Every structure is written in structure tokens, then in C-alpha cells.
Tab-separated table of C-alpha atoms and ligand atoms in Angstrom:
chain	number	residue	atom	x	y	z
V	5	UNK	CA	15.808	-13.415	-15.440
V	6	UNK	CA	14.537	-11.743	-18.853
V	7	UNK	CA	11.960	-8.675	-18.681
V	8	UNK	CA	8.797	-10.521	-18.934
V	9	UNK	CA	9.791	-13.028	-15.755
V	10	UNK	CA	10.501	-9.715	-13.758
V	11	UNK	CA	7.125	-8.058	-14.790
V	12	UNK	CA	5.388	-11.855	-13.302
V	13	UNK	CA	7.296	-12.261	-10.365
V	14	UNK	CA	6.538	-8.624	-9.420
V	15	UNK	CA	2.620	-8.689	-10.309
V	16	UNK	CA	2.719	-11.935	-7.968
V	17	UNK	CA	4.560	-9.842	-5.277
V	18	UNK	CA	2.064	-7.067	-5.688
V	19	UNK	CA	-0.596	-10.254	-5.334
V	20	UNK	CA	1.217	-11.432	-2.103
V	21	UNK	CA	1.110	-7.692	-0.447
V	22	UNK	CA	-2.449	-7.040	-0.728
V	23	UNK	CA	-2.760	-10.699	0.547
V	24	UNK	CA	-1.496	-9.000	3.937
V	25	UNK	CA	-4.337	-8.696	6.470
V	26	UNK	CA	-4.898	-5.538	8.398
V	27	UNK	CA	-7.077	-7.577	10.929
V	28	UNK	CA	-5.110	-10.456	11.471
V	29	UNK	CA	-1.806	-8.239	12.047
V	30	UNK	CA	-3.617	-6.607	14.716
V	31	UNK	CA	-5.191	-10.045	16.360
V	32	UNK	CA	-0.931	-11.092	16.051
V	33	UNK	CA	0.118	-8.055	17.841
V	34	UNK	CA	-2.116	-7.803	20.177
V	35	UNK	CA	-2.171	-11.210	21.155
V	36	UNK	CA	1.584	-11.036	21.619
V	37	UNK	CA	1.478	-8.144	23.774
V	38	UNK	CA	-0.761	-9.490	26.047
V	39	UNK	CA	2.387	-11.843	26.975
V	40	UNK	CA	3.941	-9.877	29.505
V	41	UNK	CA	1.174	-7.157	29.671
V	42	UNK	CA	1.140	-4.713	32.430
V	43	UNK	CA	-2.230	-4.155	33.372
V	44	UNK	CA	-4.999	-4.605	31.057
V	45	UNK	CA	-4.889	-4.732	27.392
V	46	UNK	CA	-1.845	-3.241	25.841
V	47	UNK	CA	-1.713	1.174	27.848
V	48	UNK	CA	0.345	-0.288	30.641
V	49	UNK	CA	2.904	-1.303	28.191
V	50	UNK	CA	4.602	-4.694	27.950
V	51	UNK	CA	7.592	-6.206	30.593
V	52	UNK	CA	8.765	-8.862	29.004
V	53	UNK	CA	12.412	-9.110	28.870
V	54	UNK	CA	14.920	-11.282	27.578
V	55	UNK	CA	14.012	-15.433	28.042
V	56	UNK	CA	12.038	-14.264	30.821
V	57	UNK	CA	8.719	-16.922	30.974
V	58	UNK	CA	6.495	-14.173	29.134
V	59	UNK	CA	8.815	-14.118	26.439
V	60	UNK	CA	9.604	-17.724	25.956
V	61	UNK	CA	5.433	-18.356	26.348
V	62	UNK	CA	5.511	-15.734	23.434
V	63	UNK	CA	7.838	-17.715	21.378
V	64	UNK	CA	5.357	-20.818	21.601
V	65	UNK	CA	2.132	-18.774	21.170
V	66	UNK	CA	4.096	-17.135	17.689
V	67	UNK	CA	5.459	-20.438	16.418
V	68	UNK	CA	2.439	-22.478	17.290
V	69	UNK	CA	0.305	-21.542	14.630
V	70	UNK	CA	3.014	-22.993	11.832
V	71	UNK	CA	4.460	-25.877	13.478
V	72	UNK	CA	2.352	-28.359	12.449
V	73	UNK	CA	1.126	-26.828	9.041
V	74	UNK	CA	2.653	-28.642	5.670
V	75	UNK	CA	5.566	-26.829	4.700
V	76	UNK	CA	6.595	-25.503	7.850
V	77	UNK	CA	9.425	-26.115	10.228
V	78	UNK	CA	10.682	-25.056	13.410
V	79	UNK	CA	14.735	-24.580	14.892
V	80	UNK	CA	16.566	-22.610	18.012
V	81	UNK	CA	20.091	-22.602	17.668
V	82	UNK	CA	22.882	-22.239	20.124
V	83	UNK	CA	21.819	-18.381	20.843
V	84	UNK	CA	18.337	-19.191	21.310
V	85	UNK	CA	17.039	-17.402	18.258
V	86	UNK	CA	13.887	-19.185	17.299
V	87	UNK	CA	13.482	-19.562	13.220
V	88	UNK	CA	10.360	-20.445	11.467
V	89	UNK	CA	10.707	-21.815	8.041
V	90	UNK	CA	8.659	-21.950	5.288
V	91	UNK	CA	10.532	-24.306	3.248
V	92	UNK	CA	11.016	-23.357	-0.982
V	93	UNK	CA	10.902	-24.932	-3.838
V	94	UNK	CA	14.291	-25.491	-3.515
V	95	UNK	CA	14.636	-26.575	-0.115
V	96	UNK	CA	19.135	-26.813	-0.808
V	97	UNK	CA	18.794	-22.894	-1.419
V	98	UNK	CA	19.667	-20.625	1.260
V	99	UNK	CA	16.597	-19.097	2.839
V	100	UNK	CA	15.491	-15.236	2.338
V	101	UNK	CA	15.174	-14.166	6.477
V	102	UNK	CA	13.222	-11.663	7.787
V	103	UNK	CA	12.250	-11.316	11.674
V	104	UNK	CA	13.204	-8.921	14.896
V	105	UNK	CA	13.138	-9.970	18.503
V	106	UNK	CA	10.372	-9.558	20.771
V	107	UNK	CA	12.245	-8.943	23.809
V	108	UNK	CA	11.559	-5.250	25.173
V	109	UNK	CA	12.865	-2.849	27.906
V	110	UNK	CA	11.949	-3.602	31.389
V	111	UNK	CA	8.643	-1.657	30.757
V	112	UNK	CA	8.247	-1.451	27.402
V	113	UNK	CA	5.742	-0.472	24.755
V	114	UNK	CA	3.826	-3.319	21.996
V	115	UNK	CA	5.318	-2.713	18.836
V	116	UNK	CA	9.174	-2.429	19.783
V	117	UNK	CA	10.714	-5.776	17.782
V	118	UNK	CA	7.354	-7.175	17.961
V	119	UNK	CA	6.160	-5.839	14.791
V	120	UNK	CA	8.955	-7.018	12.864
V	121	UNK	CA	8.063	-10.763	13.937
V	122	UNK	CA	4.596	-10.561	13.472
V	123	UNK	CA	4.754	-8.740	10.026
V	124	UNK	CA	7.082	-11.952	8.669
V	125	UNK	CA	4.752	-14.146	9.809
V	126	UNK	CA	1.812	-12.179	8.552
V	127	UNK	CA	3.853	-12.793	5.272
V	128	UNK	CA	4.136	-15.840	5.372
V	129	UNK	CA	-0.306	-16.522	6.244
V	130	UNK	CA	-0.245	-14.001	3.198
V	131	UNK	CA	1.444	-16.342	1.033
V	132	UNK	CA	-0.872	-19.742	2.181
V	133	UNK	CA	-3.628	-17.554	0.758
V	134	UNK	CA	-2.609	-17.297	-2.044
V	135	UNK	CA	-1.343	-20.757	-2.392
V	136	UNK	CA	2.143	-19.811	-3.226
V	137	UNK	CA	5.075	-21.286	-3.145
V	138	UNK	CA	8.846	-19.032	-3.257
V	139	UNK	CA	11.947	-20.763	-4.837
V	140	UNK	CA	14.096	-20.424	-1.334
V	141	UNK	CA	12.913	-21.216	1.560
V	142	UNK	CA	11.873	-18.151	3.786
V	143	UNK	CA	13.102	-17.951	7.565
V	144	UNK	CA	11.489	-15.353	10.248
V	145	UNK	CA	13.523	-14.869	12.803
V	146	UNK	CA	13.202	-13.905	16.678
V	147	UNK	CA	16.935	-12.700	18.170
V	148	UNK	CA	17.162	-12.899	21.471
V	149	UNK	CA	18.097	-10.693	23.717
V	150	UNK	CA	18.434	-7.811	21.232
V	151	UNK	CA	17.903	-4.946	24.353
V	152	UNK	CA	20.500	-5.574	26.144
V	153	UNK	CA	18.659	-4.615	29.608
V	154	UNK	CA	18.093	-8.108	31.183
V	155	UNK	CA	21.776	-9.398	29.822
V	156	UNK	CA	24.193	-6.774	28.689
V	157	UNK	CA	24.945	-6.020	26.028
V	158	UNK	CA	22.314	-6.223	23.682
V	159	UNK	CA	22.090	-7.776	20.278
V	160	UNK	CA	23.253	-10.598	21.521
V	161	UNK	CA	21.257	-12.982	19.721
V	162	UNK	CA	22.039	-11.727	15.835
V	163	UNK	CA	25.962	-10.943	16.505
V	164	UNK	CA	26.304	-14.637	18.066
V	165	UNK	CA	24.250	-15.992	14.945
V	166	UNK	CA	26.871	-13.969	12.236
V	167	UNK	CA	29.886	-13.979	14.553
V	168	UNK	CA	29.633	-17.755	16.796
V	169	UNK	CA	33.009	-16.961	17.988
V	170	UNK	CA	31.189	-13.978	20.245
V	171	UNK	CA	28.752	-16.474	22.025
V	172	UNK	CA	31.357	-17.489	24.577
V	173	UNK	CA	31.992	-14.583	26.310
V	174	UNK	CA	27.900	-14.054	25.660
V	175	UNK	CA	27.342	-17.583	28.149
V	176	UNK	CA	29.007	-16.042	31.017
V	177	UNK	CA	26.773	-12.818	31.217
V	178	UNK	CA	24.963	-13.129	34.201
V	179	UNK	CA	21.472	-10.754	35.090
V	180	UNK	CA	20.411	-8.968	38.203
V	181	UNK	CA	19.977	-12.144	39.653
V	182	UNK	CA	23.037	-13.589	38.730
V	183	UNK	CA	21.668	-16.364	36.383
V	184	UNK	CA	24.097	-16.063	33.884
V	185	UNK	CA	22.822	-16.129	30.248
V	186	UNK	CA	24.031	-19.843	29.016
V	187	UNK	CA	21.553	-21.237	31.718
V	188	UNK	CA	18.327	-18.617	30.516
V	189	UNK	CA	19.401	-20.012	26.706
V	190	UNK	CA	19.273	-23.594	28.011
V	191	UNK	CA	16.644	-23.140	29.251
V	192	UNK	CA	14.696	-21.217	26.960
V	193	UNK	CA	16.335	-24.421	24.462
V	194	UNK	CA	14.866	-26.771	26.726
V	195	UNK	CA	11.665	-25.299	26.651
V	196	UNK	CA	10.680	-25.178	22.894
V	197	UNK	CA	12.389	-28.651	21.855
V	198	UNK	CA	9.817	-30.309	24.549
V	199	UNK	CA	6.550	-27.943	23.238
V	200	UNK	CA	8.225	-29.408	19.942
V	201	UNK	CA	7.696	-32.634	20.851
V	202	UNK	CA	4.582	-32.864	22.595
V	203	UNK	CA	2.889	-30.942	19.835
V	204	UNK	CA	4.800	-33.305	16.843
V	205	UNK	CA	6.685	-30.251	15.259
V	206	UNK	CA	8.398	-30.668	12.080
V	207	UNK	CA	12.280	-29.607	13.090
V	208	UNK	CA	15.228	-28.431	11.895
V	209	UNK	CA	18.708	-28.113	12.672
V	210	UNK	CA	19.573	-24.262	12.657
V	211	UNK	CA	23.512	-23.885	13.277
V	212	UNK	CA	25.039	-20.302	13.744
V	213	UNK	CA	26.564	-18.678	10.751
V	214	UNK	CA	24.647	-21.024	8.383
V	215	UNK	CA	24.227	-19.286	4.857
V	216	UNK	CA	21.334	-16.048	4.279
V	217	UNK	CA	20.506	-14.930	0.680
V	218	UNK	CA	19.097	-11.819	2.330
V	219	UNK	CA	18.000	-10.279	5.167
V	220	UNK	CA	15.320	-7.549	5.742
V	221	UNK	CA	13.435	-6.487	8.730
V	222	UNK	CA	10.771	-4.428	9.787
V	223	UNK	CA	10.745	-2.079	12.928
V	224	UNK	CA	8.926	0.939	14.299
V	225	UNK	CA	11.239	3.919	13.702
V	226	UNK	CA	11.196	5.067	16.925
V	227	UNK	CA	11.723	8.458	15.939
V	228	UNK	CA	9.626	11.443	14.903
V	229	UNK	CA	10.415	11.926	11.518
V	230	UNK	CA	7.816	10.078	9.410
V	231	UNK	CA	4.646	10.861	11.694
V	232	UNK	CA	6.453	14.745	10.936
V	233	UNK	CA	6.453	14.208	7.131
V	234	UNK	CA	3.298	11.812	6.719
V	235	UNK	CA	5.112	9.109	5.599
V	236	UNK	CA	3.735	5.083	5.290
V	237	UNK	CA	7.295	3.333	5.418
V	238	UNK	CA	10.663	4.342	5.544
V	239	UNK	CA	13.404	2.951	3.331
V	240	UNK	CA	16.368	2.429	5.864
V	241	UNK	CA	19.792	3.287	3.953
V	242	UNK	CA	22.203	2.716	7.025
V	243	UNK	CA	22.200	2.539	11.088
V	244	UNK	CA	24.146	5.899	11.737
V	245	UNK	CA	27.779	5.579	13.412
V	246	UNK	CA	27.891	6.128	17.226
V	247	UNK	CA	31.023	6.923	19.812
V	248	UNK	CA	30.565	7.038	23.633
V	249	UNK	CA	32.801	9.150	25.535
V	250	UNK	CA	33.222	9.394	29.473
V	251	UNK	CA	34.700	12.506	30.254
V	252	UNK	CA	36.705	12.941	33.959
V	253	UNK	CA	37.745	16.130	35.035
V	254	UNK	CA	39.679	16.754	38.259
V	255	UNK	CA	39.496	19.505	40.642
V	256	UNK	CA	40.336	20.084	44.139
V	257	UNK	CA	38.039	20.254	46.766
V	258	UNK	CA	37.753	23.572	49.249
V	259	UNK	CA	34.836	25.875	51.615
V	260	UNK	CA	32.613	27.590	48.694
V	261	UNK	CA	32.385	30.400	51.534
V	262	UNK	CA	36.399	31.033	52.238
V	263	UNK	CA	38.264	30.248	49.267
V	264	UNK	CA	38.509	33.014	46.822
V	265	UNK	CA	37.411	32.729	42.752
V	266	UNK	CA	41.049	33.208	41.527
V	267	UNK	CA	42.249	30.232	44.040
V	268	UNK	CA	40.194	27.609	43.431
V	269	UNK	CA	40.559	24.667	41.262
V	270	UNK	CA	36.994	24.096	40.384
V	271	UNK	CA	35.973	20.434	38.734
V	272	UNK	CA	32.397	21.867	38.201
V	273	UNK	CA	33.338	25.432	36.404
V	274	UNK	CA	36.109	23.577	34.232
V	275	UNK	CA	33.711	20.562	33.115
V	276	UNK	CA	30.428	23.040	32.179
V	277	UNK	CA	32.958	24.679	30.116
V	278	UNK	CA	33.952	21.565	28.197
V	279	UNK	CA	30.276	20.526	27.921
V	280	UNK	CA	29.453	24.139	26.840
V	281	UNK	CA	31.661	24.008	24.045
V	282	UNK	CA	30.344	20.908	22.596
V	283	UNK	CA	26.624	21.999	23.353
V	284	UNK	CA	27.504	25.264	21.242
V	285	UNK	CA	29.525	22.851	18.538
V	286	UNK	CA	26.023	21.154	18.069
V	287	UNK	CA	23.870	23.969	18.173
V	288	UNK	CA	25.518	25.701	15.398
V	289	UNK	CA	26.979	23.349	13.244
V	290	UNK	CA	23.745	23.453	11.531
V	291	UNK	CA	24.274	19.765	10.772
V	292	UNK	CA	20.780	18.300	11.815
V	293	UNK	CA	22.331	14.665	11.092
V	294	UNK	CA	24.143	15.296	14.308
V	295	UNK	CA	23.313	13.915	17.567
V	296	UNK	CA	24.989	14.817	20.828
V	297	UNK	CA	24.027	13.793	24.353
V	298	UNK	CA	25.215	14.570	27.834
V	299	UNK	CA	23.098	11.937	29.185
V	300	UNK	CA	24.823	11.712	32.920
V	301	UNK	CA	26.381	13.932	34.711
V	302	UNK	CA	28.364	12.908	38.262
V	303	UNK	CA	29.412	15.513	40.787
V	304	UNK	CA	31.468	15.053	43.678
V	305	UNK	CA	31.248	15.643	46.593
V	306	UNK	CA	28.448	16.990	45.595
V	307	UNK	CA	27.479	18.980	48.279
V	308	UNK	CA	26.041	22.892	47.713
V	309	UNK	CA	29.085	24.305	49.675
V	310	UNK	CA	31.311	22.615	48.413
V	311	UNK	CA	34.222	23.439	45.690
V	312	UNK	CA	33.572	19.915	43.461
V	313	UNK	CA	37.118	17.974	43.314
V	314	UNK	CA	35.531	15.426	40.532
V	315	UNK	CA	33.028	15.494	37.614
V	316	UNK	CA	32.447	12.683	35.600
V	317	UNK	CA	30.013	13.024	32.486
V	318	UNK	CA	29.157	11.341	29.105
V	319	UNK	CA	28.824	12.179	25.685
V	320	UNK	CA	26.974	10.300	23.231
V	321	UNK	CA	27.323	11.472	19.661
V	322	UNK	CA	26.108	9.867	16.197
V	323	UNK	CA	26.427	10.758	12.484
V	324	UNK	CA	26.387	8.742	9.520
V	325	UNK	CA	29.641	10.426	8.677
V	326	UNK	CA	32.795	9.007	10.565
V	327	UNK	CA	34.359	13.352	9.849
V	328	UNK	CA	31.704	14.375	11.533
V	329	UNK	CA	32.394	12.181	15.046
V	330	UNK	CA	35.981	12.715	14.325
V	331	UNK	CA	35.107	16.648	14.697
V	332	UNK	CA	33.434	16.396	17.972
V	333	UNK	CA	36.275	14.025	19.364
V	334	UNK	CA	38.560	16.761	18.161
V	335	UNK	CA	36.920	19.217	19.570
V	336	UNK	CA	36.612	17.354	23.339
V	337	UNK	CA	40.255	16.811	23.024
V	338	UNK	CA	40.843	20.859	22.469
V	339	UNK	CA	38.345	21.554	25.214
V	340	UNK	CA	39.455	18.971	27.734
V	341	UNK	CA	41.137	20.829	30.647
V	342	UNK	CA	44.640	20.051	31.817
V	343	UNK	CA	44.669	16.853	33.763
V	344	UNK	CA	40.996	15.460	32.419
V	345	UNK	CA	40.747	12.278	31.286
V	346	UNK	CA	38.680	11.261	27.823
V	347	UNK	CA	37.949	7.071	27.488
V	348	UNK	CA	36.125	6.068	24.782
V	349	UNK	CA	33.219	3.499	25.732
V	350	UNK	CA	32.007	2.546	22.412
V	351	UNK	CA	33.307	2.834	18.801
V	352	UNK	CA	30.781	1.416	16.586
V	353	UNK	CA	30.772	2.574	12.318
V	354	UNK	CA	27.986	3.870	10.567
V	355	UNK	CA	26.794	0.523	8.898
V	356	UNK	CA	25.502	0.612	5.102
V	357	UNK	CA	22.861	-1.640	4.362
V	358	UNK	CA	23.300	-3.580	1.029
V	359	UNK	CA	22.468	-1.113	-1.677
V	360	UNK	CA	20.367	-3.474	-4.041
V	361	UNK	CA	17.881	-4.710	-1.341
V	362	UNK	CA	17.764	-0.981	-0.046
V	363	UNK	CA	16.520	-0.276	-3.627
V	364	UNK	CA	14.038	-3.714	-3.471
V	365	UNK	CA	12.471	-1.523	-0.539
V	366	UNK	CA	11.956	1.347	-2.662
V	367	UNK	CA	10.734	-0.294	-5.634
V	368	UNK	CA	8.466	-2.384	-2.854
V	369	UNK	CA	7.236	1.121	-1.902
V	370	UNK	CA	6.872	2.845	-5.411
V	371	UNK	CA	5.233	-0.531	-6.657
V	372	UNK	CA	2.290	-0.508	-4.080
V	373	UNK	CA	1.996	3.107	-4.006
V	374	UNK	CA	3.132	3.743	-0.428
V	375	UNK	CA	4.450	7.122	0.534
V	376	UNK	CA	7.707	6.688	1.423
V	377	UNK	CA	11.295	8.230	2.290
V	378	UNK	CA	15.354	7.481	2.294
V	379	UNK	CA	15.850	7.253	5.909
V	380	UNK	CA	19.236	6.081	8.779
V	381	UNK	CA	18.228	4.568	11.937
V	382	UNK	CA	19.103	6.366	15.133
V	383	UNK	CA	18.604	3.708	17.152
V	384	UNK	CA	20.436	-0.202	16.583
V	385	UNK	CA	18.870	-3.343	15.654
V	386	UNK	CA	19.344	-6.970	14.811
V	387	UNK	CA	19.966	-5.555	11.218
V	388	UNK	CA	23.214	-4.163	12.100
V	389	UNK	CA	25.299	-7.113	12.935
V	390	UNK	CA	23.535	-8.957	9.693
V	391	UNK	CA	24.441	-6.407	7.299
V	392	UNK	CA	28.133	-7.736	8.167
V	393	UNK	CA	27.075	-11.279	7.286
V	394	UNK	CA	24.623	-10.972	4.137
V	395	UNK	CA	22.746	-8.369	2.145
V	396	UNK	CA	20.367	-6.697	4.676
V	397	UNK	CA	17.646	-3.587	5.020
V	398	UNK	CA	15.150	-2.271	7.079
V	399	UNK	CA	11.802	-1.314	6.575
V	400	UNK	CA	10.544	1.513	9.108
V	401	UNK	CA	6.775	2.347	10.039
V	402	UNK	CA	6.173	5.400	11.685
V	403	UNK	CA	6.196	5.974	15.119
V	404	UNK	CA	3.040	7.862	17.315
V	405	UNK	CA	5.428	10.961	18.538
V	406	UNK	CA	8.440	9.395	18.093
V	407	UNK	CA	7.755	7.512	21.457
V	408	UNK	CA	9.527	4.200	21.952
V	409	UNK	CA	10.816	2.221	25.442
V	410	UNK	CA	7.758	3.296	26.863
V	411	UNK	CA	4.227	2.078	27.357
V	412	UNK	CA	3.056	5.252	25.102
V	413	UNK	CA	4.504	3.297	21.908
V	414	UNK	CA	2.507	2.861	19.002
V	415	UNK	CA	1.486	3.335	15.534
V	416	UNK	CA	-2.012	3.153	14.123
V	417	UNK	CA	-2.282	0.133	12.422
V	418	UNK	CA	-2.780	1.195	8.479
V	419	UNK	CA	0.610	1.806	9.115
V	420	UNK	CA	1.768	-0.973	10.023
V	421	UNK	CA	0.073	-2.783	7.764
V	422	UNK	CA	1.228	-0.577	5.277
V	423	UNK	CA	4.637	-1.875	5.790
V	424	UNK	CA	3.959	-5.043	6.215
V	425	UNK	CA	2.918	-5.039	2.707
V	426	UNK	CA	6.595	-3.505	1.517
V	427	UNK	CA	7.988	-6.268	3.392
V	428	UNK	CA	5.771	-8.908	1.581
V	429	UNK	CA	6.823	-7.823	-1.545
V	430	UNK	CA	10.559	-7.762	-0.764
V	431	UNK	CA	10.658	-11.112	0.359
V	432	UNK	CA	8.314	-12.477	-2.410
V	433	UNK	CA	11.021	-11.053	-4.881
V	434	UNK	CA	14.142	-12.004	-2.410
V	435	UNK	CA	13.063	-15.511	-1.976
V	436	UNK	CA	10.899	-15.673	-5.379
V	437	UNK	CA	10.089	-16.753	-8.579
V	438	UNK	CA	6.778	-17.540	-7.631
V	439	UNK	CA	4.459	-20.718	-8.136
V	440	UNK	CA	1.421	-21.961	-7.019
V	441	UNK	CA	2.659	-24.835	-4.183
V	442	UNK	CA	1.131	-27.779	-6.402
V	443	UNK	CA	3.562	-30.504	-5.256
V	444	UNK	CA	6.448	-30.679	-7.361
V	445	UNK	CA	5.446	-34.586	-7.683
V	446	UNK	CA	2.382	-33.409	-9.127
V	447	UNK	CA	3.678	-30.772	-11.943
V	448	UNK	CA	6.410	-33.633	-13.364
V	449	UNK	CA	3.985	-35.128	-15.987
Q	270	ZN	ZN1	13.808	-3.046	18.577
């Protein structure tokens, strides 16, 4: 592409953000969170959990709108991710993908995944208004299952999609009710092929692993740190490494009363002092990358006279840098007393995002004139098991005191707009040049 092509292609990007409605983001959002609403309107937060019937009535409401308009087409693959196309120029091309999931926690909050969906499909209304047409085709994605609370683990959707070899062991997953996941996904399959038909959707066929150009999605940060600053978007560089540890410590049980200090074998006083150590690690590292949790804590017998003969506890720790998890596993190791037992739960690499479409989201940002920041994610999301697969980013809006999971969620919605816009522009460039969707019949002679 020579100099003057780039200039065009981002003045027609710039076109296709401020072709982003505030308004009709909000009607999108809010309409989707009244699927699954507790209580009324959107304060009593949103239950709508993996292929539950709020969440596949969510799916149809979403896709609905696009089905049936020229250019558009419709797929669920073998995961039950739901893809909306908008097809390119070029319809061979691979598509540029955006999306999120709009699953949530069993009591959730409106903006959780949900924003990410909406905002590509704001896009892509954006881009009818204009009258545009992108080279490649443009996909928006909704992963299923990406919390993990209905069927564990989470992510489920995106990692089958980039790694189909995972879905099997994915089918036999069963939830509280012991409906295993392949029947929900049939289901939930089922469900949107006959809405497909009734309503005379144009179709596609949307296998697992099939080729991205790019992929870049927008979330809520879920964090503090750009409500803190003032920020409009966040520029996500890389989801930050985490390592679960579960940490047993064995002790032997006596009369709190009878049995003196120097003959006891204490679980308790030998498991605060491993915990202490790595609570004092954290406090004065003076590393504020690094996050440590001892989110449960399991006593037993557990009884207040009682020497404890067992403590069980867990550490969760994250850091971008792999030295700096490899530190605090040292340091449990040195701390662990004689006869404890460390098992490591979860392993899982800070991932990079692709460093050219991190920069597209900074250029995005600079280009519209949104205030904006370098930032990791703390928290995972379908992005993680696509940056594996294809060039991938995130785009982050800022959360209302960092408040997420919870009905409290939420983020005024200049904000969200705001980076909505950034996404428009990345995906105009991603999936671009632009032209103005004459039929290619049409511009021949
Ligand atoms: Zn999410």
C-alpha cells in the first residue's frame, strides 16, 4: 500500500468511527441485558449463564437484526459460537473477527462480554451508514461459555474454535444438573439453525480452526485503573501470566488446654507462617505488577479448642513476567514446612498480543483523539486462546470502580462508545481498503 492509499483508508476509518452511535449502543446493550435481567431494568444485574434459554434468546435477539439484510450471513459451529458475517469484497479472503461472549457469572453485571458483541455489531450498522464496503469479510463473534461457571472450565468456546482437538473432552462436561455440555451445544445448535430457517437466514458453514486475518476485541477492564487515571480506552499489550498453588500442611491434632506450646505440632501456626512470608514477599517487593491471593483457607478440625492437624490454602499469583512467579514459587518452596505438600493447579504464560495490531489500537486511539494508555489484562478472555491462533488485541473501556461479576458493573456510556469507535477504526483498517458497496457488477464498465 503506498502513502497516499494509507492516508484514504485511514480518513475512511476515521469516517466509519464517528459513524458509531452513542444511542443505538445503548438501545443494543440494554436491550441485551434485559435477557436474563434480574429484576427491573438492568441494577439487579443480569443471570444469564452459559446456553441457558436467556442466553440462547439473546443470541437470536443480537443476530436478528442482520440475518436477513444484503450482505449478511449467519453460522454456529461445532462449539456453539455464533458468527455474524458481513461478507467483503473479497468474499475468498479470510475475515477480520471481532466479538466476546455474552455469557456472565451466575449473577452478573450488563457490560461483562456483552459490550464486546454489541460494539462489533455497532460496527458493522456503522459501516451500512456509510455505505461501505471492507475488502475481507468481517466476522463478530459470540464464544460460548467463556465463564466457566455453568460448565467448567471457561473459555471453552474460543480454545475449541483455535484448538478442535480440545472440544472432546469439552462434550463430556456436565453442569449442576448433570446435563453435560455436548447436549446444551446441541441444543443451543438446534435452536438457531430452526430461527434460521423460519426467518429465511442467509447461512454459512463456520468449521473450527478455519483461517482469521485478525482478531480484536473489546471488553470492560474490570479493573480500577483507567476510571483512576481518566482514561477513554485502554490499549491491551498482553493477558498477564497466572499460577495456582494449593498449599497442604500437616499437623497433629491435640487439647488446646493440656498440651504445652513446645509439644505441639501445630498445622495452623506452621501454615500462617508460610502465608506470612509470602504476604510480606508481596508487600515489599514494591513490584505493583504483582498479584498474590490467599483466596481460601481450610482448617481442620476446625474447632476453637482444638490443635488443627490439617490446613489447606491457595495462592493465586500473576505477573506478566514468568521471574517474577518463579520468585514466589521459590519462595513457597523455602517456606513450606517439613512434610507440606505444594500442587500446582494452573500454569498458564503471560500471553503477548500481536505487536502490530496492538499498535493499530494505538494509532486507532491517537487518530480519533481518545485518551488512552498501554495496559495487561488481569483478568482472561476469549482473546487469550486467539492470540495462539492469529494476530489478536484488546481494546479496554473503563470500568465504574473497578467493579465486575456483580450487578454494580458499569461504565457510563461516552465510554463505551468511545471505544467502540477505536474498535471501528481497527477493523475498518484490519479488514479494509475501503469502498462504497456499489455492486461489483455495477463498477465493471
Ligand atoms: Zn468477559
Amino acid at each position: 500500500m503506498n502513502a497516499l492509499d494509507a492516508m484514504r483508508d485511514a480518513a475512511l476509518a476515521g469516517d466509519v468511527a464517528r459513524a458509531v452511535g452513542t444511542a443505538s449502543l445503548e438501545a443494543r446493550l440494554r436491550g441485551l441485558a434485559a435477557h436474563g435481567a434480574v429484576g427491573a431494568g438492568t441494577g439487579g444485574g443480569v443471570a444469564r449463564q452459559a446456553l441457558c434459554a436467556h442466553e440462547l434468546a439473546a443470541r437470536r435477539w443480537l443476530v436478528q437484526p442482520f440475518a436477513r439484510r444484503p450482505g449478511y450471513r449467519v453460522g454456529i459451529d461445532a462449539a456453539a459460537n455464533v458468527f455474524v458475517r458481513r461478507d467483503g469484497q473479497e468474499s475468498m479472503l479470510s475475515p477480520a473477527m471481532t466479538g466476546s461472549h455474552i455469557d456472565t457469572q451466575p449473577l452478573g453485571g450488563w457490560l461483562d462480554g456483552a459490550f464486546g458483541v454489541a460494539a462489533g455489531l455497532e460496527v458493522f450498522d456503522a459501516l451500512d451508514r456509510l455505505g461501505l464496503r471492507t475488502r475481507r469479510p468481517i466476522d463478530v463473534a459470540m464464544w460460548t461459555n467463556e465463564e466457566g461457571s455453568r460448565f467448567a472450565p471457561g473459555l471453552m468456546g474460543s480454545v475449541a474454535f483455535t484448538a478442535p482437538q480440545r472440544l472432546e473432552a469439552f462434550l463430556g462436561v456436565r453442569d449442576g444438573d448433570g446435563l453435560r455440555f455436548e447436549a446444551a451445544r446441541d441444543a443451543a445448535v438446534d435452536d438457531l439453525r430452526a430461527e434460521a430457517l423460519r426467518e429465511g437466514w442467509r447461512w454459512m458453514d463456520t468449521p473450527l480452526a478455519r483461517p482469521v486475518h485478525g482478531y480484536i476485541e473489546a471488553h470492560i477492564e474490570q479493573g480500577p485503573v483507567l476510571e483512576a487515571e481518566g482514561l477513554q480506552v485502554g490499549c491491551v499489550s498482553a493477558i498477564q501470566g497466572v499460577r495456582w498453588f494449593r498449599i497442604t500442611v500437616p499437623g497433629r491434632s491435640a487439647h488446646a488446654g493440656t498440651t504445652p506450646l513446645a509439644a505441639r505440632d501445630d498445622a495452623q501456626a506452621k501454615a500462617v507462617r508460610t502465608a506470612h512470608a509470602l504476604l510480606e514477599h508481596a508487600a515489599r517487593c514494591g513490584d505493583d505488577r504483582l498479584r498474590l491471593t490467599i483466596g481460601r483457607w481450610e482448617c481442620s478440625p476446625g474447632s476453637i479448642n482444638t490443635i488443627a492437624e490439617r490446613v489447606v490454602f491457595t495462592v493465586d499469583v500473576r505477573h506478566p513476567e514468568a521471574a517474577a512467579l518463579d520468585a514466589v514459587r521459590a519462595l513457597i518452596d523455602a517456606a513450606l514446612p517439613a512434610g507440606g505438600q505444594l500442587e500446582v493447579l494452573q500454569d498458564k504464560p503471560t500471553v503477548r498480543f500481536d505487536a502490530a495490531l496492538a499498535g493499530l489500537a494505538r494509532e486507532a486511539c491517537a487518530a480519533l483523539q481518545l485518551s488512552h494508555r498501554e495496559m495487561l489484562s488481569g483478568a482472561f478472555h476469549d482473546a487469550m486462546p486467539l492470540a495462539g491462533f492469529c494476530p489478536s488485541a484488546m481494546l479496554f473501556a473503563p470500568s465504574r470502580g473497578g467493579v465486575s461479576h456483580h450487578p454494580d458493573e458499569d461504565t457510563p456510556i461516552d465510554d463505551l462508545a468511545a471505544c467502540t469507535r477505536a474498535l471501528a477504526w481497527c477493523l475498518a483498517r484490519l479488514a479494509g481498503p475501503l469502498v462504497s458497496s456499489t455492486p461489483p457488477e455495477a463498477s465493471k464498465d
